[in-house]
Tab-separated table of C-alpha atoms in Angstrom:
chain	number	residue	atom	x	y	z
A	294	MET	CA	-0.058	-0.017	0.094
A	295	LYS	CA	1.655	3.194	-0.994
A	296	ASP	CA	0.479	5.195	2.005
A	297	THR	CA	1.795	2.727	4.432
A	298	LYS	CA	4.578	4.326	6.725
A	299	ILE	CA	4.976	1.308	9.013
A	300	ARG	CA	4.387	-2.385	7.947
A	301	ILE	CA	4.242	-5.049	10.858
A	302	GLU	CA	4.529	-8.544	9.912
A	303	SER	CA	3.859	-11.506	12.394
A	304	LEU	CA	5.387	-9.590	15.401
A	305	SER	CA	5.896	-11.536	18.531
A	306	VAL	CA	7.847	-10.199	21.640
A	307	SER	CA	8.314	-12.211	24.782
A	308	TYR	CA	10.207	-11.204	27.887
A	309	GLY	CA	12.117	-14.408	28.778
A	310	ASN	CA	9.409	-17.202	28.403
A	311	LYS	CA	6.578	-14.717	29.007
A	312	PRO	CA	4.864	-13.505	25.948
A	313	ALA	CA	3.792	-9.782	25.598
A	314	ILE	CA	3.122	-9.594	21.984
A	315	LYS	CA	1.719	-12.511	19.993
A	316	ASN	CA	1.968	-12.612	16.148
A	317	ILE	CA	0.792	-8.967	15.251
A	318	SER	CA	0.524	-7.913	11.579
A	319	MET	CA	-0.630	-4.517	10.589
A	320	ASN	CA	-0.075	-1.522	8.298
A	321	ILE	CA	0.236	2.020	9.739
A	322	LEU	CA	-0.616	4.734	7.139
A	323	LYS	CA	1.496	7.968	6.852
A	324	ASN	CA	0.086	11.281	8.125
A	325	GLN	CA	-2.604	9.457	10.526
A	326	VAL	CA	-2.987	9.159	14.063
A	327	THR	CA	-3.124	5.607	15.181
A	328	ALA	CA	-4.467	4.799	18.579
A	329	LEU	CA	-3.405	1.736	20.670
A	330	ILE	CA	-5.963	0.816	23.309
A	331	GLY	CA	-6.566	-2.157	25.682
A	332	PRO	CA	-6.332	-2.934	29.547
A	333	SER	CA	-3.052	-2.323	31.353
A	334	GLY	CA	-0.599	-5.064	30.688
A	335	CYS	CA	-1.911	-6.027	27.175
A	336	GLY	CA	1.227	-5.172	25.367
A	337	LYS	CA	0.627	-1.576	24.075
A	338	THR	CA	3.838	0.121	25.416
A	339	THR	CA	5.946	-3.082	24.445
A	340	PHE	CA	4.497	-2.888	20.922
A	341	LEU	CA	5.119	0.957	20.934
A	342	LYS	CA	8.963	0.408	21.913
A	343	THR	CA	9.370	-2.220	18.910
A	344	LEU	CA	8.857	0.519	16.495
A	345	ASN	CA	12.079	2.222	17.668
A	346	ARG	CA	13.749	-0.494	19.179
A	347	LEU	CA	13.856	0.744	22.760
A	348	ASN	CA	13.335	-2.780	23.804
A	349	ASP	CA	16.895	-3.408	22.708
A	350	PHE	CA	17.827	-2.191	26.258
A	351	ASN	CA	16.190	-5.256	27.801
A	352	ASP	CA	18.453	-8.237	27.918
A	353	THR	CA	15.681	-10.986	28.459
A	354	ILE	CA	13.562	-9.646	25.373
A	355	LYS	CA	13.093	-11.948	22.394
A	356	ILE	CA	11.705	-10.549	19.266
A	357	SER	CA	10.487	-12.404	16.131
A	358	GLY	CA	8.740	-11.168	12.825
A	359	LYS	CA	9.451	-7.925	10.990
A	360	VAL	CA	8.863	-4.157	11.151
A	361	PHE	CA	9.382	-2.185	8.201
A	362	ILE	CA	9.543	1.730	8.104
A	363	ASP	CA	9.520	2.933	4.418
A	364	ASP	CA	10.418	-0.716	3.382
A	365	LEU	CA	13.427	-0.992	5.397
A	366	ASN	CA	13.501	-3.773	7.910
A	367	ILE	CA	14.391	-2.067	11.229
A	368	TYR	CA	15.462	-5.344	12.726
A	369	SER	CA	17.885	-6.264	9.863
A	370	LYS	CA	21.557	-6.597	10.980
A	371	ASN	CA	22.928	-3.655	9.219
A	372	ILE	CA	20.431	-1.048	10.606
A	373	ASN	CA	21.617	2.113	12.238
A	374	VAL	CA	19.497	2.120	15.493
A	375	ILE	CA	20.696	5.693	16.169
A	376	GLU	CA	19.276	6.789	12.856
A	377	LEU	CA	16.192	5.031	13.413
A	378	ARG	CA	15.638	6.604	16.765
A	379	LYS	CA	16.116	9.950	15.158
A	380	LYS	CA	13.344	9.023	12.525
A	381	THR	CA	11.002	7.944	15.474
A	382	GLY	CA	10.566	10.411	18.060
A	383	MET	CA	9.199	9.237	21.550
A	384	ILE	CA	6.992	11.161	23.997
A	385	PHE	CA	6.600	9.315	27.351
A	386	GLN	CA	3.662	9.188	29.900
A	387	LYS	CA	5.516	11.411	32.388
A	388	SER	CA	7.078	14.481	31.066
A	389	ASN	CA	10.963	14.310	31.460
A	390	PRO	CA	12.630	17.635	30.362
A	391	PHE	CA	16.209	17.493	31.147
A	392	PRO	CA	17.065	19.660	34.242
A	393	LYS	CA	18.407	22.495	31.656
A	394	SER	CA	16.776	25.725	30.241
A	395	ILE	CA	13.955	25.309	27.711
A	396	PHE	CA	16.368	26.406	24.987
A	397	ASP	CA	18.947	23.803	25.879
A	398	ASN	CA	16.256	21.052	26.085
A	399	VAL	CA	15.145	21.733	22.452
A	400	ALA	CA	18.632	22.329	21.185
A	401	TYR	CA	19.909	19.061	22.656
A	402	GLY	CA	19.377	16.823	19.662
A	403	PRO	CA	20.582	19.363	16.906
A	404	ARG	CA	23.637	20.026	19.245
A	405	VAL	CA	24.435	16.214	19.310
A	406	ASN	CA	24.069	16.097	15.555
A	407	GLY	CA	26.803	18.643	15.252
A	408	ILE	CA	24.865	21.972	14.867
A	409	LYS	CA	26.950	24.596	16.779
A	410	ASN	CA	25.761	27.877	15.074
A	411	LYS	CA	23.891	30.001	17.641
A	412	ASP	CA	21.598	31.564	14.865
A	413	GLU	CA	20.770	28.159	13.436
A	414	LEU	CA	20.147	26.675	16.869
A	415	TYR	CA	17.794	29.568	17.683
A	416	GLU	CA	15.802	29.093	14.465
A	417	ILE	CA	15.328	25.245	15.259
A	418	VAL	CA	14.284	25.893	18.813
A	419	LYS	CA	11.868	28.604	17.793
A	420	SER	CA	10.380	26.611	15.094
A	421	CYS	CA	9.951	23.506	17.187
A	422	LEU	CA	8.518	25.493	20.038
A	423	MET	CA	6.026	27.124	17.775
A	424	LYS	CA	5.170	23.622	16.187
A	425	ALA	CA	4.595	22.334	19.892
A	426	ALA	CA	2.197	25.289	20.318
A	427	LEU	CA	4.581	26.644	23.301
A	428	TRP	CA	6.435	29.586	21.733
A	429	ASP	CA	4.011	32.318	22.836
A	430	GLU	CA	4.268	31.054	26.284
A	431	VAL	CA	7.980	30.753	26.639
A	432	GLU	CA	9.666	33.192	24.317
A	433	ASN	CA	10.655	35.587	27.060
A	434	TYR	CA	11.896	32.623	29.251
A	435	LEU	CA	13.794	30.560	26.890
A	436	PHE	CA	16.921	30.415	29.249
A	437	ASP	CA	14.849	29.485	32.398
A	438	SER	CA	14.691	25.961	33.679
A	439	ALA	CA	12.235	23.903	31.828
A	440	LEU	CA	11.523	22.245	35.375
A	441	LYS	CA	9.779	25.689	36.226
A	442	LEU	CA	6.988	24.992	33.670
A	443	SER	CA	3.651	23.506	34.291
A	444	GLY	CA	3.118	19.675	33.682
A	445	GLY	CA	1.402	20.522	30.400
A	446	GLN	CA	4.233	23.003	29.228
A	447	GLN	CA	6.764	20.503	30.268
A	448	GLN	CA	5.179	17.826	27.855
A	449	ARG	CA	5.250	20.278	25.079
A	450	VAL	CA	8.915	21.012	25.612
A	451	CYS	CA	9.405	17.092	25.234
A	452	ILE	CA	7.416	17.211	22.034
A	453	ALA	CA	9.406	20.244	20.807
A	454	ARG	CA	12.593	18.361	21.796
A	455	ALA	CA	11.352	15.236	19.950
A	456	LEU	CA	10.713	17.284	16.729
A	457	ALA	CA	14.184	19.294	16.767
A	458	VAL	CA	15.778	16.142	15.229
A	459	ASN	CA	13.406	16.019	12.247
A	460	PRO	CA	11.565	12.762	12.968
A	461	GLU	CA	8.814	11.193	10.554
A	462	ILE	CA	7.098	9.164	12.998
A	463	LEU	CA	5.979	10.256	16.820
A	464	LEU	CA	5.546	7.627	19.273
A	465	MET	CA	3.335	8.872	22.214
A	466	ASP	CA	2.889	6.622	25.415
A	467	GLU	CA	-0.223	8.105	27.352
A	468	PRO	CA	1.296	11.773	26.707
A	469	ALA	CA	-1.664	13.371	28.500
A	470	SER	CA	-2.521	10.753	31.225
A	471	ALA	CA	-0.735	12.919	34.084
A	472	LEU	CA	-2.183	16.320	32.687
A	473	ASP	CA	-5.101	18.432	33.850
A	474	PRO	CA	-8.130	18.509	31.437
A	475	LEU	CA	-7.095	21.865	30.061
A	476	SER	CA	-3.381	20.782	29.389
A	477	THR	CA	-4.921	17.342	27.858
A	478	ALA	CA	-6.952	19.450	25.303
A	479	ARG	CA	-3.922	21.360	24.327
A	480	ILE	CA	-1.914	18.216	23.760
A	481	GLU	CA	-4.919	16.891	21.707
A	482	GLU	CA	-5.121	20.090	19.564
A	483	LEU	CA	-1.390	19.632	19.105
A	484	ILE	CA	-1.636	15.920	17.926
A	485	LEU	CA	-4.183	16.812	15.246
A	486	GLU	CA	-1.935	19.780	14.054
A	487	LEU	CA	1.195	17.602	13.891
A	488	LYS	CA	-0.386	14.691	12.015
A	489	GLU	CA	-0.205	16.839	8.877
A	490	ASN	CA	3.610	16.414	8.879
A	491	TYR	CA	4.198	13.380	10.931
A	492	THR	CA	2.895	9.807	11.214
A	493	ILE	CA	1.584	9.332	14.949
A	494	ILE	CA	1.095	6.274	17.052
A	495	ILE	CA	-0.546	7.128	20.479
A	496	VAL	CA	-0.961	4.545	23.468
A	497	THR	CA	-4.032	5.712	25.509
A	498	HIS	CA	-6.374	4.312	28.211
A	499	ASN	CA	-8.759	7.178	27.519
A	500	MET	CA	-11.312	6.063	25.127
A	501	GLN	CA	-12.781	9.446	24.358
A	502	GLN	CA	-9.215	10.672	23.582
A	503	ALA	CA	-8.723	7.773	21.212
A	504	ALA	CA	-12.076	8.731	19.553
A	505	ARG	CA	-11.141	12.392	19.302
A	506	VAL	CA	-7.680	12.297	18.057
A	507	SER	CA	-7.141	9.135	16.050
A	508	ASP	CA	-7.891	7.889	12.486
A	509	MET	CA	-7.332	4.194	13.257
A	510	THR	CA	-7.709	2.256	16.382
A	511	ALA	CA	-6.066	-1.023	17.384
A	512	TYR	CA	-7.490	-2.931	20.170
A	513	LEU	CA	-4.912	-5.150	21.964
A	514	TYR	CA	-5.672	-7.822	24.704
A	515	MET	CA	-3.315	-10.169	26.370
A	516	GLY	CA	-0.622	-9.361	23.486
A	517	GLU	CA	-3.077	-10.172	20.792
A	518	LEU	CA	-4.502	-7.744	18.187
A	519	ILE	CA	-8.043	-8.316	18.451
A	520	GLU	CA	-9.310	-5.678	16.094
A	521	PHE	CA	-7.848	-2.881	13.968
A	522	ASP	CA	-9.997	-0.595	11.881
A	523	LYS	CA	-10.949	3.057	11.253
A	524	THR	CA	-11.715	4.658	14.702
A	525	ARG	CA	-15.279	5.575	13.844
A	526	LYS	CA	-16.000	2.010	13.125
A	527	ILE	CA	-14.385	0.643	16.173
A	528	PHE	CA	-16.321	2.873	18.489
A	529	THR	CA	-19.624	2.772	16.636
A	530	ASN	CA	-19.820	-0.691	15.085
A	531	PRO	CA	-17.031	-2.915	16.103
A	532	SER	CA	-16.633	-6.427	14.313
A	533	LYS	CA	-15.721	-8.240	17.275
A	534	LYS	CA	-17.870	-8.693	20.798
A	535	GLN	CA	-14.620	-8.429	22.602
A	536	THR	CA	-13.922	-4.978	21.539
A	537	GLU	CA	-17.501	-3.963	21.964
A	538	ASP	CA	-17.245	-5.272	25.737
A	539	TYR	CA	-14.242	-3.390	26.305
A	540	ILE	CA	-15.282	-0.105	24.637
A	541	THR	CA	-18.566	-0.164	26.588
A	542	GLY	CA	-16.846	-0.766	29.865
A	543	ARG	CA	-17.979	-4.354	30.483
A	544	TYR	CA	-14.529	-5.390	31.328
A	545	GLY	CA	-10.905	-4.137	31.319
């Protein structure tokens, strides 16, 4: 499919002898938001981390199957994992800005990549903070600690930091779960704006959030992909009774 950004074929993941993901196959389309829903422990975060190989840091993990990004198998032996992680920015459940200024948080990735020119760095920082809908709030405080910001602002700094290395994919692991309703709404608005330029996969426990922001929804249960379809269909006319039971709150 020409609009496919990520192609997953028979992906299985286990921690030692404990299966976490069981034989998942799916296509994730460019410039769409794909939501991963399901009860705690169903494999959503493990699945997300297979897309930028963050699971590599766990010595007990075993992975089989294939994950293609733009037809490149990211588990092939000659893959450059550092380049892969540049392409796939990650935003975590708890905002994790570095104990540095707002400017230095966003400039961190470009500096690591060899950009030293102050004017160039400033333009990158400004552009990314604007994309993260934060520039107007912090432009006069760029050199203050990012840790002084509110939780919602800190999360948007983390999004700006992820954008600063020019990713193509954004992986979001419950990015608004620790935020108040107003900050959550800002993050959701931001997701809808960002999908014009990025492919976004979001893990969320919030059914309403998945319905609001995503184009496609995948329901996972006990490591298995139960159903994957357009969000509207999943929430109004799911094909599987198991999906319906979860969405209507009968279990999970």
